[in-house]
């Protein structure tokens, strides 16, 4: 077994096509690392710019000492809210660049501010990003197929199959050939991960181990799929065709069906629904009876009930109460909108290991749609907490001192870790299934086919 | 012609190839129907929201014009009639734009909250089937065109029958073009029928549809040339297939994405929050309308008083508050337009730089051409934003003018105007106009067409040896 292994390794090293393929794959991985780092830095720089601007604004308001009105400050002061990227987002940016991860939030209605799209060249979104999700989950399987799926068919075409079977068990030879290739690809992955870990701010923690394990499992799965196809003993053309059909189904067809299944009419227009409702309630309130509107607000929020009655002049407490009212009115619709953002829970998605692995890696890198949903929810909660800070100035006429602006809480958000058990069970099932299929093909059908060929020869 | 019939006969014998083309016709038809029905659902819901929004706007009671300007109006971006062939940037762009005083492009909401970014190999549209999947299938049908004939010695046999390389090349080329034409005809007739159901007979749309089919045809011709060339230079069918698969991944998956990353690195786009904060800073550096001691607005006030030859704002024949609103709107709008145009120029530079990669991979230029014909390109989406912004500015200017001329400065907030005033203001009427094809897109296409001619010339001159 050892002898065959080393012989196969020597053969592979002498195969210039395979070597070039590995070198190209490694180079592309390094390019993706550089691209990812550049994107990550751009995000951090943007946040820094916004922080500087915010500090300048706070300083400006503080320079006005106690003369400034809290109502005006709350109206104008835009606090930065940043979904701090996990260093793993360098590798798996997911949906991060299609979402507003950096925002300026004022004390107006939160839902009138936080929904929208980032500035980007829309045609770039259409083409998509170059990242490790693409490289490892979509290009890698095709590479595995190109280098392994014809290993039996090619030997047969060159007339070496019978010769090989006389030297050793062909199963052992093919198995060793696959193991050598699997080990080389895994080494490239480890190399890239260690380069990434030493040159980028990636921590060597449980996430590192999880990502390495997922990647190894994923690579192994595609080797198993390739082995199943190879042991069908078809010709090279048929083997590659079957492998490519599997690849297209897992990488494009099933994800497309998953996407189409999520594009039901229920999901359309929830965004515009709550946006219109929120704006309408807020703007209509200027023409309604302000006193009764405020009374209704105080009934719903008894905490602020001990406030003075509303006078005839404009009062900030009424204004902010209406902003909050408009948010409350659309709360349920927003919850529905948030739940529709999470796009992984369809049966179709479980049929594609690419899609499942992609969502797991994006979850680990905090760049999935569900992470963004959690971020928006945290933003809404933080906005609510900040209202608690400002409302005593409007409702209880609390004395304003400019130093209090330093006490405004910054937005901090860390997504919680997602359960890993479901994924582990999925992987276990996938391995059991593929190994079972391989067993059937190699030891039963394959054996029969080889015997038949040998007899006829 | 004799070799064309031979080639056709060979293909007819292979059930697999006919099955593949047949299955693809069904997939194309399904894709067209799915996208067409989704487009109809979306159009219906947009129509509903347009009606509801207009109803809400026109149903406003008598109120202060400044309240009307904050009540806002939702501009709805219509879908392109051909978006069921290529949805282009539509799933990524906002469909609803909330327009109100002092705010530009503040809330752009998409129809669906689900991002198509999950699909790493592209949206399942007919155009992606043609641009990504069809070349892959031609690879499977044609990788052995020459290499397999080398392997089996059939090429020498053909030479002994008097066959020249050019005859073999043109016959193989013609058979693959025949498959392409079958697919194009299926797509064209189904699409034209669905267009007719939706829009009636529209010669402009039919012409665009025809141009799209022509583009797909030319794109397929390029791929057929690449496949035949690589197949000719490969020693075995397997080598040819391996090489072609690598070319497919490189030209259609890796290079377009790598080019995008290079483009973004060269021409960086600001984050929306930073973009907004820069505008805010510039606006505040000019003046703060709410600050009675603000130098800019103090000067502006004095100029207005001098112009009307009065000493106090209360003596002005127009409402000072409305004048301040109009001036504030002018300042913010001018600054926004300046930055927005810079951004637009940045995107143009990005497109220009990106289009240069079209010389390396045909996908980039052909993709762009299809987007232009289907009116689902970036420029069309941005034109909607730009027209909406102009509409917003005109609307708010009219309302500010009403504030200045119809509302008395004394007890400004307590007054209301008849709703008849804003019912007379025409609402946004936007229809999509197809953009002209850019030279930067056409040049690489021209080069790729020259490539086809060169391949043909090569096979015309080359002999079977």
PDB file of N, CA and C in Angstrom, chain A residues 194-276:
ATOM      1  N   UNK A 194      -3.014  28.889   6.638  1.00  0.00           N
ATOM      2  CA  UNK A 194      -1.930  29.351   7.525  1.00  0.00           C
ATOM      3  C   UNK A 194      -1.337  30.679   7.038  1.00  0.00           C
ATOM      4  N   UNK A 195      -1.242  30.838   5.716  1.00  0.00           N
ATOM      5  CA  UNK A 195      -0.776  32.144   5.189  1.00  0.00           C
ATOM      6  C   UNK A 195      -1.775  33.222   5.613  1.00  0.00           C
ATOM      7  N   UNK A 196      -3.068  32.897   5.458  1.00  0.00           N
ATOM      8  CA  UNK A 196      -4.109  33.856   5.839  1.00  0.00           C
ATOM      9  C   UNK A 196      -4.023  34.183   7.326  1.00  0.00           C
ATOM     10  N   UNK A 197      -3.818  33.146   8.105  1.00  0.00           N
ATOM     11  CA  UNK A 197      -3.767  33.333   9.558  1.00  0.00           C
ATOM     12  C   UNK A 197      -2.561  34.176   9.978  1.00  0.00           C
ATOM     13  N   UNK A 198      -1.444  34.020   9.257  1.00  0.00           N
ATOM     14  CA  UNK A 198      -0.252  34.772   9.668  1.00  0.00           C
ATOM     15  C   UNK A 198      -0.204  36.175   9.076  1.00  0.00           C
ATOM     16  N   UNK A 199      -0.891  36.393   7.939  1.00  0.00           N
ATOM     17  CA  UNK A 199      -0.812  37.734   7.338  1.00  0.00           C
ATOM     18  C   UNK A 199      -2.053  38.587   7.585  1.00  0.00           C
ATOM     19  N   UNK A 200      -3.121  37.960   7.962  1.00  0.00           N
ATOM     20  CA  UNK A 200      -4.367  38.710   8.185  1.00  0.00           C
ATOM     21  C   UNK A 200      -4.748  38.622   9.665  1.00  0.00           C
ATOM     22  N   UNK A 201      -5.638  39.501  10.094  1.00  0.00           N
ATOM     23  CA  UNK A 201      -6.007  39.440  11.517  1.00  0.00           C
ATOM     24  C   UNK A 201      -6.929  38.272  11.867  1.00  0.00           C
ATOM     25  N   UNK A 202      -6.669  37.111  11.321  1.00  0.00           N
ATOM     26  CA  UNK A 202      -7.526  35.957  11.620  1.00  0.00           C
ATOM     27  C   UNK A 202      -7.037  35.263  12.897  1.00  0.00           C
ATOM     28  N   UNK A 203      -7.922  35.054  13.836  1.00  0.00           N
ATOM     29  CA  UNK A 203      -7.487  34.391  15.072  1.00  0.00           C
ATOM     30  C   UNK A 203      -7.353  32.873  14.878  1.00  0.00           C
ATOM     31  N   UNK A 204      -6.447  32.275  15.628  1.00  0.00           N
ATOM     32  CA  UNK A 204      -6.339  30.806  15.599  1.00  0.00           C
ATOM     33  C   UNK A 204      -7.241  30.285  16.712  1.00  0.00           C
ATOM     34  N   UNK A 205      -8.478  30.098  16.402  1.00  0.00           N
ATOM     35  CA  UNK A 205      -9.458  29.732  17.435  1.00  0.00           C
ATOM     36  C   UNK A 205     -10.338  28.585  16.930  1.00  0.00           C
ATOM     37  N   UNK A 206     -11.451  28.409  17.596  1.00  0.00           N
ATOM     38  CA  UNK A 206     -12.359  27.306  17.240  1.00  0.00           C
ATOM     39  C   UNK A 206     -12.923  27.501  15.822  1.00  0.00           C
ATOM     40  N   UNK A 207     -13.105  28.759  15.426  1.00  0.00           N
ATOM     41  CA  UNK A 207     -13.623  29.020  14.071  1.00  0.00           C
ATOM     42  C   UNK A 207     -12.628  28.515  13.034  1.00  0.00           C
ATOM     43  N   UNK A 208     -11.345  28.739  13.305  1.00  0.00           N
ATOM     44  CA  UNK A 208     -10.301  28.268  12.387  1.00  0.00           C
ATOM     45  C   UNK A 208     -10.413  26.746  12.217  1.00  0.00           C
ATOM     46  N   UNK A 209     -10.561  26.076  13.352  1.00  0.00           N
ATOM     47  CA  UNK A 209     -10.649  24.601  13.312  1.00  0.00           C
ATOM     48  C   UNK A 209     -11.917  24.172  12.584  1.00  0.00           C
ATOM     49  N   UNK A 210     -13.021  24.875  12.880  1.00  0.00           N
ATOM     50  CA  UNK A 210     -14.299  24.526  12.238  1.00  0.00           C
ATOM     51  C   UNK A 210     -14.189  24.697  10.726  1.00  0.00           C
ATOM     52  N   UNK A 211     -13.619  25.827  10.304  1.00  0.00           N
ATOM     53  CA  UNK A 211     -13.524  26.099   8.857  1.00  0.00           C
ATOM     54  C   UNK A 211     -12.622  25.067   8.178  1.00  0.00           C
ATOM     55  N   UNK A 212     -11.504  24.748   8.835  1.00  0.00           N
ATOM     56  CA  UNK A 212     -10.590  23.744   8.267  1.00  0.00           C
ATOM     57  C   UNK A 212     -11.297  22.388   8.151  1.00  0.00           C
ATOM     58  N   UNK A 213     -12.045  22.028   9.200  1.00  0.00           N
ATOM     59  CA  UNK A 213     -12.736  20.733   9.163  1.00  0.00           C
ATOM     60  C   UNK A 213     -13.803  20.720   8.073  1.00  0.00           C
ATOM     61  N   UNK A 214     -14.577  21.813   7.975  1.00  0.00           N
ATOM     62  CA  UNK A 214     -15.645  21.865   6.961  1.00  0.00           C
ATOM     63  C   UNK A 214     -15.049  21.743   5.570  1.00  0.00           C
ATOM     64  N   UNK A 215     -13.955  22.475   5.360  1.00  0.00           N
ATOM     65  CA  UNK A 215     -13.320  22.455   4.047  1.00  0.00           C
ATOM     66  C   UNK A 215     -12.804  21.053   3.701  1.00  0.00           C
ATOM     67  N   UNK A 216     -12.205  20.401   4.710  1.00  0.00           N
ATOM     68  CA  UNK A 216     -11.687  19.049   4.473  1.00  0.00           C
ATOM     69  C   UNK A 216     -12.836  18.087   4.170  1.00  0.00           C
ATOM     70  N   UNK A 217     -13.906  18.206   4.949  1.00  0.00           N
ATOM     71  CA  UNK A 217     -15.074  17.336   4.721  1.00  0.00           C
ATOM     72  C   UNK A 217     -15.640  17.571   3.330  1.00  0.00           C
ATOM     73  N   UNK A 218     -15.723  18.840   2.955  1.00  0.00           N
ATOM     74  CA  UNK A 218     -16.307  19.199   1.660  1.00  0.00           C
ATOM     75  C   UNK A 218     -15.450  18.638   0.513  1.00  0.00           C
ATOM     76  N   UNK A 219     -14.134  18.783   0.667  1.00  0.00           N
ATOM     77  CA  UNK A 219     -13.221  18.251  -0.357  1.00  0.00           C
ATOM     78  C   UNK A 219     -13.385  16.733  -0.449  1.00  0.00           C
ATOM     79  N   UNK A 220     -13.436  16.106   0.703  1.00  0.00           N
ATOM     80  CA  UNK A 220     -13.577  14.649   0.756  1.00  0.00           C
ATOM     81  C   UNK A 220     -14.881  14.206   0.087  1.00  0.00           C
ATOM     82  N   UNK A 221     -15.939  14.964   0.360  1.00  0.00           N
ATOM     83  CA  UNK A 221     -17.237  14.633  -0.236  1.00  0.00           C
ATOM     84  C   UNK A 221     -17.158  14.631  -1.763  1.00  0.00           C
ATOM     85  N   UNK A 222     -16.502  15.643  -2.325  1.00  0.00           N
ATOM     86  CA  UNK A 222     -16.408  15.713  -3.788  1.00  0.00           C
ATOM     87  C   UNK A 222     -15.480  14.630  -4.335  1.00  0.00           C
ATOM     88  N   UNK A 223     -14.477  14.251  -3.550  1.00  0.00           N
ATOM     89  CA  UNK A 223     -13.642  13.119  -3.970  1.00  0.00           C
ATOM     90  C   UNK A 223     -14.470  11.842  -3.988  1.00  0.00           C
ATOM     91  N   UNK A 224     -15.340  11.704  -2.995  1.00  0.00           N
ATOM     92  CA  UNK A 224     -16.208  10.522  -2.942  1.00  0.00           C
ATOM     93  C   UNK A 224     -17.152  10.492  -4.142  1.00  0.00           C
ATOM     94  N   UNK A 225     -17.728  11.685  -4.451  1.00  0.00           N
ATOM     95  CA  UNK A 225     -18.645  11.764  -5.601  1.00  0.00           C
ATOM     96  C   UNK A 225     -17.880  11.386  -6.874  1.00  0.00           C
ATOM     97  N   UNK A 226     -16.674  11.941  -6.987  1.00  0.00           N
ATOM     98  CA  UNK A 226     -15.854  11.660  -8.168  1.00  0.00           C
ATOM     99  C   UNK A 226     -15.517  10.168  -8.249  1.00  0.00           C
ATOM    100  N   UNK A 227     -15.220   9.562  -7.080  1.00  0.00           N
ATOM    101  CA  UNK A 227     -14.892   8.130  -7.048  1.00  0.00           C
ATOM    102  C   UNK A 227     -16.095   7.300  -7.486  1.00  0.00           C
ATOM    103  N   UNK A 228     -17.275   7.707  -7.024  1.00  0.00           N
ATOM    104  CA  UNK A 228     -18.492   6.975  -7.419  1.00  0.00           C
ATOM    105  C   UNK A 228     -18.621   6.978  -8.933  1.00  0.00           C
ATOM    106  N   UNK A 229     -18.441   8.171  -9.532  1.00  0.00           N
ATOM    107  CA  UNK A 229     -18.581   8.281 -10.995  1.00  0.00           C
ATOM    108  C   UNK A 229     -17.483   7.465 -11.684  1.00  0.00           C
ATOM    109  N   UNK A 230     -16.256   7.565 -11.150  1.00  0.00           N
ATOM    110  CA  UNK A 230     -15.138   6.851 -11.790  1.00  0.00           C
ATOM    111  C   UNK A 230     -15.368   5.338 -11.764  1.00  0.00           C
ATOM    112  N   UNK A 231     -15.876   4.832 -10.642  1.00  0.00           N
ATOM    113  CA  UNK A 231     -16.080   3.389 -10.508  1.00  0.00           C
ATOM    114  C   UNK A 231     -17.315   2.866 -11.242  1.00  0.00           C
ATOM    115  N   UNK A 232     -18.005   3.774 -11.928  1.00  0.00           N
ATOM    116  CA  UNK A 232     -19.113   3.304 -12.769  1.00  0.00           C
ATOM    117  C   UNK A 232     -18.572   2.635 -14.031  1.00  0.00           C
ATOM    118  N   UNK A 233     -17.231   2.762 -14.219  1.00  0.00           N
ATOM    119  CA  UNK A 233     -16.545   2.139 -15.354  1.00  0.00           C
ATOM    120  C   UNK A 233     -17.111   2.580 -16.696  1.00  0.00           C
ATOM    121  N   UNK A 234     -17.393   3.882 -16.785  1.00  0.00           N
ATOM    122  CA  UNK A 234     -17.873   4.420 -18.067  1.00  0.00           C
ATOM    123  C   UNK A 234     -16.658   4.946 -18.828  1.00  0.00           C
ATOM    124  N   UNK A 235     -16.886   5.394 -20.083  1.00  0.00           N
ATOM    125  CA  UNK A 235     -15.736   5.980 -20.772  1.00  0.00           C
ATOM    126  C   UNK A 235     -15.512   7.414 -20.256  1.00  0.00           C
ATOM    127  N   UNK A 236     -14.375   7.997 -20.651  1.00  0.00           N
ATOM    128  CA  UNK A 236     -13.972   9.300 -20.097  1.00  0.00           C
ATOM    129  C   UNK A 236     -15.036  10.363 -20.332  1.00  0.00           C
ATOM    130  N   UNK A 237     -15.558  10.359 -21.545  1.00  0.00           N
ATOM    131  CA  UNK A 237     -16.538  11.381 -21.896  1.00  0.00           C
ATOM    132  C   UNK A 237     -17.788  11.271 -21.015  1.00  0.00           C
ATOM    133  N   UNK A 238     -18.266  10.022 -20.869  1.00  0.00           N
ATOM    134  CA  UNK A 238     -19.472   9.823 -20.044  1.00  0.00           C
ATOM    135  C   UNK A 238     -19.193  10.179 -18.583  1.00  0.00           C
ATOM    136  N   UNK A 239     -18.000   9.789 -18.107  1.00  0.00           N
ATOM    137  CA  UNK A 239     -17.662  10.084 -16.701  1.00  0.00           C
ATOM    138  C   UNK A 239     -17.649  11.585 -16.457  1.00  0.00           C
ATOM    139  N   UNK A 240     -16.974  12.324 -17.357  1.00  0.00           N
ATOM    140  CA  UNK A 240     -16.899  13.785 -17.161  1.00  0.00           C
ATOM    141  C   UNK A 240     -18.281  14.392 -17.285  1.00  0.00           C
ATOM    142  N   UNK A 241     -19.049  13.890 -18.223  1.00  0.00           N
ATOM    143  CA  UNK A 241     -20.394  14.443 -18.415  1.00  0.00           C
ATOM    144  C   UNK A 241     -21.243  14.236 -17.158  1.00  0.00           C
ATOM    145  N   UNK A 242     -21.202  13.041 -16.597  1.00  0.00           N
ATOM    146  CA  UNK A 242     -22.012  12.763 -15.399  1.00  0.00           C
ATOM    147  C   UNK A 242     -21.534  13.640 -14.241  1.00  0.00           C
ATOM    148  N   UNK A 243     -20.215  13.735 -14.106  1.00  0.00           N
ATOM    149  CA  UNK A 243     -19.682  14.562 -13.013  1.00  0.00           C
ATOM    150  C   UNK A 243     -20.118  16.018 -13.192  1.00  0.00           C
ATOM    151  N   UNK A 244     -20.032  16.506 -14.452  1.00  0.00           N
ATOM    152  CA  UNK A 244     -20.399  17.917 -14.675  1.00  0.00           C
ATOM    153  C   UNK A 244     -21.887  18.137 -14.425  1.00  0.00           C
ATOM    154  N   UNK A 245     -22.697  17.155 -14.802  1.00  0.00           N
ATOM    155  CA  UNK A 245     -24.139  17.301 -14.540  1.00  0.00           C
ATOM    156  C   UNK A 245     -24.381  17.387 -13.026  1.00  0.00           C
ATOM    157  N   UNK A 246     -23.673  16.547 -12.263  1.00  0.00           N
ATOM    158  CA  UNK A 246     -23.810  16.600 -10.789  1.00  0.00           C
ATOM    159  C   UNK A 246     -23.359  17.972 -10.297  1.00  0.00           C
ATOM    160  N   UNK A 247     -22.229  18.423 -10.841  1.00  0.00           N
ATOM    161  CA  UNK A 247     -21.693  19.721 -10.416  1.00  0.00           C
ATOM    162  C   UNK A 247     -22.667  20.867 -10.745  1.00  0.00           C
ATOM    163  N   UNK A 248     -23.189  20.850 -11.975  1.00  0.00           N
ATOM    164  CA  UNK A 248     -24.151  21.907 -12.359  1.00  0.00           C
ATOM    165  C   UNK A 248     -25.397  21.837 -11.480  1.00  0.00           C
ATOM    166  N   UNK A 249     -25.848  20.603 -11.197  1.00  0.00           N
ATOM    167  CA  UNK A 249     -27.059  20.468 -10.369  1.00  0.00           C
ATOM    168  C   UNK A 249     -26.825  21.028  -8.972  1.00  0.00           C
ATOM    169  N   UNK A 250     -25.704  20.673  -8.358  1.00  0.00           N
ATOM    170  CA  UNK A 250     -25.424  21.135  -6.988  1.00  0.00           C
ATOM    171  C   UNK A 250     -25.058  22.619  -6.927  1.00  0.00           C
ATOM    172  N   UNK A 251     -24.387  23.094  -7.975  1.00  0.00           N
ATOM    173  CA  UNK A 251     -23.884  24.470  -7.897  1.00  0.00           C
ATOM    174  C   UNK A 251     -24.817  25.506  -8.501  1.00  0.00           C
ATOM    175  N   UNK A 252     -25.632  25.084  -9.439  1.00  0.00           N
ATOM    176  CA  UNK A 252     -26.445  26.091 -10.132  1.00  0.00           C
ATOM    177  C   UNK A 252     -27.929  25.764 -10.152  1.00  0.00           C
ATOM    178  N   UNK A 253     -28.255  24.536 -10.553  1.00  0.00           N
ATOM    179  CA  UNK A 253     -29.668  24.193 -10.722  1.00  0.00           C
ATOM    180  C   UNK A 253     -30.423  24.200  -9.392  1.00  0.00           C
ATOM    181  N   UNK A 254     -29.903  23.462  -8.402  1.00  0.00           N
ATOM    182  CA  UNK A 254     -30.615  23.406  -7.113  1.00  0.00           C
ATOM    183  C   UNK A 254     -30.607  24.777  -6.424  1.00  0.00           C
ATOM    184  N   UNK A 255     -29.454  25.487  -6.378  1.00  0.00           N
ATOM    185  CA  UNK A 255     -29.512  26.843  -5.812  1.00  0.00           C
ATOM    186  C   UNK A 255     -30.524  27.741  -6.529  1.00  0.00           C
ATOM    187  N   UNK A 256     -30.636  27.569  -7.870  1.00  0.00           N
ATOM    188  CA  UNK A 256     -31.610  28.391  -8.607  1.00  0.00           C
ATOM    189  C   UNK A 256     -33.035  28.028  -8.202  1.00  0.00           C
ATOM    190  N   UNK A 257     -33.290  26.734  -8.071  1.00  0.00           N
ATOM    191  CA  UNK A 257     -34.636  26.309  -7.651  1.00  0.00           C
ATOM    192  C   UNK A 257     -34.926  26.799  -6.237  1.00  0.00           C
ATOM    193  N   UNK A 258     -33.901  26.747  -5.391  1.00  0.00           N
ATOM    194  CA  UNK A 258     -34.049  27.244  -4.016  1.00  0.00           C
ATOM    195  C   UNK A 258     -34.419  28.735  -4.044  1.00  0.00           C
ATOM    196  N   UNK A 259     -33.715  29.490  -4.895  1.00  0.00           N
ATOM    197  CA  UNK A 259     -33.966  30.938  -4.974  1.00  0.00           C
ATOM    198  C   UNK A 259     -35.373  31.204  -5.499  1.00  0.00           C
ATOM    199  N   UNK A 260     -35.737  30.475  -6.566  1.00  0.00           N
ATOM    200  CA  UNK A 260     -37.076  30.683  -7.146  1.00  0.00           C
ATOM    201  C   UNK A 260     -38.160  30.321  -6.123  1.00  0.00           C
ATOM    202  N   UNK A 261     -37.900  29.244  -5.331  1.00  0.00           N
ATOM    203  CA  UNK A 261     -38.902  28.844  -4.329  1.00  0.00           C
ATOM    204  C   UNK A 261     -39.087  29.922  -3.259  1.00  0.00           C
ATOM    205  N   UNK A 262     -38.039  30.721  -3.027  1.00  0.00           N
ATOM    206  CA  UNK A 262     -38.156  31.778  -2.017  1.00  0.00           C
ATOM    207  C   UNK A 262     -38.762  33.061  -2.579  1.00  0.00           C
ATOM    208  N   UNK A 263     -38.813  33.131  -3.932  1.00  0.00           N
ATOM    209  CA  UNK A 263     -39.322  34.353  -4.567  1.00  0.00           C
ATOM    210  C   UNK A 263     -40.833  34.295  -4.725  1.00  0.00           C
ATOM    211  N   UNK A 264     -41.558  33.947  -3.678  1.00  0.00           N
ATOM    212  CA  UNK A 264     -43.009  33.901  -3.845  1.00  0.00           C
ATOM    213  C   UNK A 264     -43.587  35.301  -3.661  1.00  0.00           C
ATOM    214  N   UNK A 265     -44.807  35.438  -4.120  1.00  0.00           N
ATOM    215  CA  UNK A 265     -45.396  36.780  -4.113  1.00  0.00           C
ATOM    216  C   UNK A 265     -45.583  37.324  -2.699  1.00  0.00           C
ATOM    217  N   UNK A 266     -45.611  36.422  -1.709  1.00  0.00           N
ATOM    218  CA  UNK A 266     -45.740  36.859  -0.309  1.00  0.00           C
ATOM    219  C   UNK A 266     -44.569  37.723   0.106  1.00  0.00           C
ATOM    220  N   UNK A 267     -43.409  37.391  -0.480  1.00  0.00           N
ATOM    221  CA  UNK A 267     -42.192  38.096  -0.074  1.00  0.00           C
ATOM    222  C   UNK A 267     -42.075  39.455  -0.751  1.00  0.00           C
ATOM    223  N   UNK A 268     -42.857  39.668  -1.812  1.00  0.00           N
ATOM    224  CA  UNK A 268     -42.759  40.941  -2.516  1.00  0.00           C
ATOM    225  C   UNK A 268     -43.376  42.074  -1.692  1.00  0.00           C
ATOM    226  N   UNK A 269     -42.753  43.187  -1.752  1.00  0.00           N
ATOM    227  CA  UNK A 269     -43.337  44.453  -1.311  1.00  0.00           C
ATOM    228  C   UNK A 269     -43.589  44.626   0.175  1.00  0.00           C
ATOM    229  N   UNK A 270     -43.097  43.726   1.030  1.00  0.00           N
ATOM    230  CA  UNK A 270     -43.270  43.975   2.465  1.00  0.00           C
ATOM    231  C   UNK A 270     -42.495  45.233   2.838  1.00  0.00           C
ATOM    232  N   UNK A 271     -41.385  45.473   2.136  1.00  0.00           N
ATOM    233  CA  UNK A 271     -40.557  46.651   2.410  1.00  0.00           C
ATOM    234  C   UNK A 271     -41.313  47.936   2.165  1.00  0.00           C
ATOM    235  N   UNK A 272     -41.924  48.029   0.986  1.00  0.00           N
ATOM    236  CA  UNK A 272     -42.626  49.274   0.642  1.00  0.00           C
ATOM    237  C   UNK A 272     -43.864  49.437   1.537  1.00  0.00           C
ATOM    238  N   UNK A 273     -44.479  48.313   1.925  1.00  0.00           N
ATOM    239  CA  UNK A 273     -45.668  48.373   2.788  1.00  0.00           C
ATOM    240  C   UNK A 273     -45.352  49.106   4.086  1.00  0.00           C
ATOM    241  N   UNK A 274     -44.297  48.649   4.779  1.00  0.00           N
ATOM    242  CA  UNK A 274     -44.056  49.280   6.086  1.00  0.00           C
ATOM    243  C   UNK A 274     -43.464  50.669   5.934  1.00  0.00           C
ATOM    244  N   UNK A 275     -42.734  50.891   4.840  1.00  0.00           N
ATOM    245  CA  UNK A 275     -42.153  52.212   4.620  1.00  0.00           C
ATOM    246  C   UNK A 275     -43.258  53.253   4.443  1.00  0.00           C
ATOM    247  N   UNK A 276     -44.252  52.899   3.606  1.00  0.00           N
ATOM    248  CA  UNK A 276     -45.361  53.827   3.368  1.00  0.00           C
ATOM    249  C   UNK A 276     -46.167  54.054   4.633  1.00  0.00           C
TER     250      UNK A 276
END
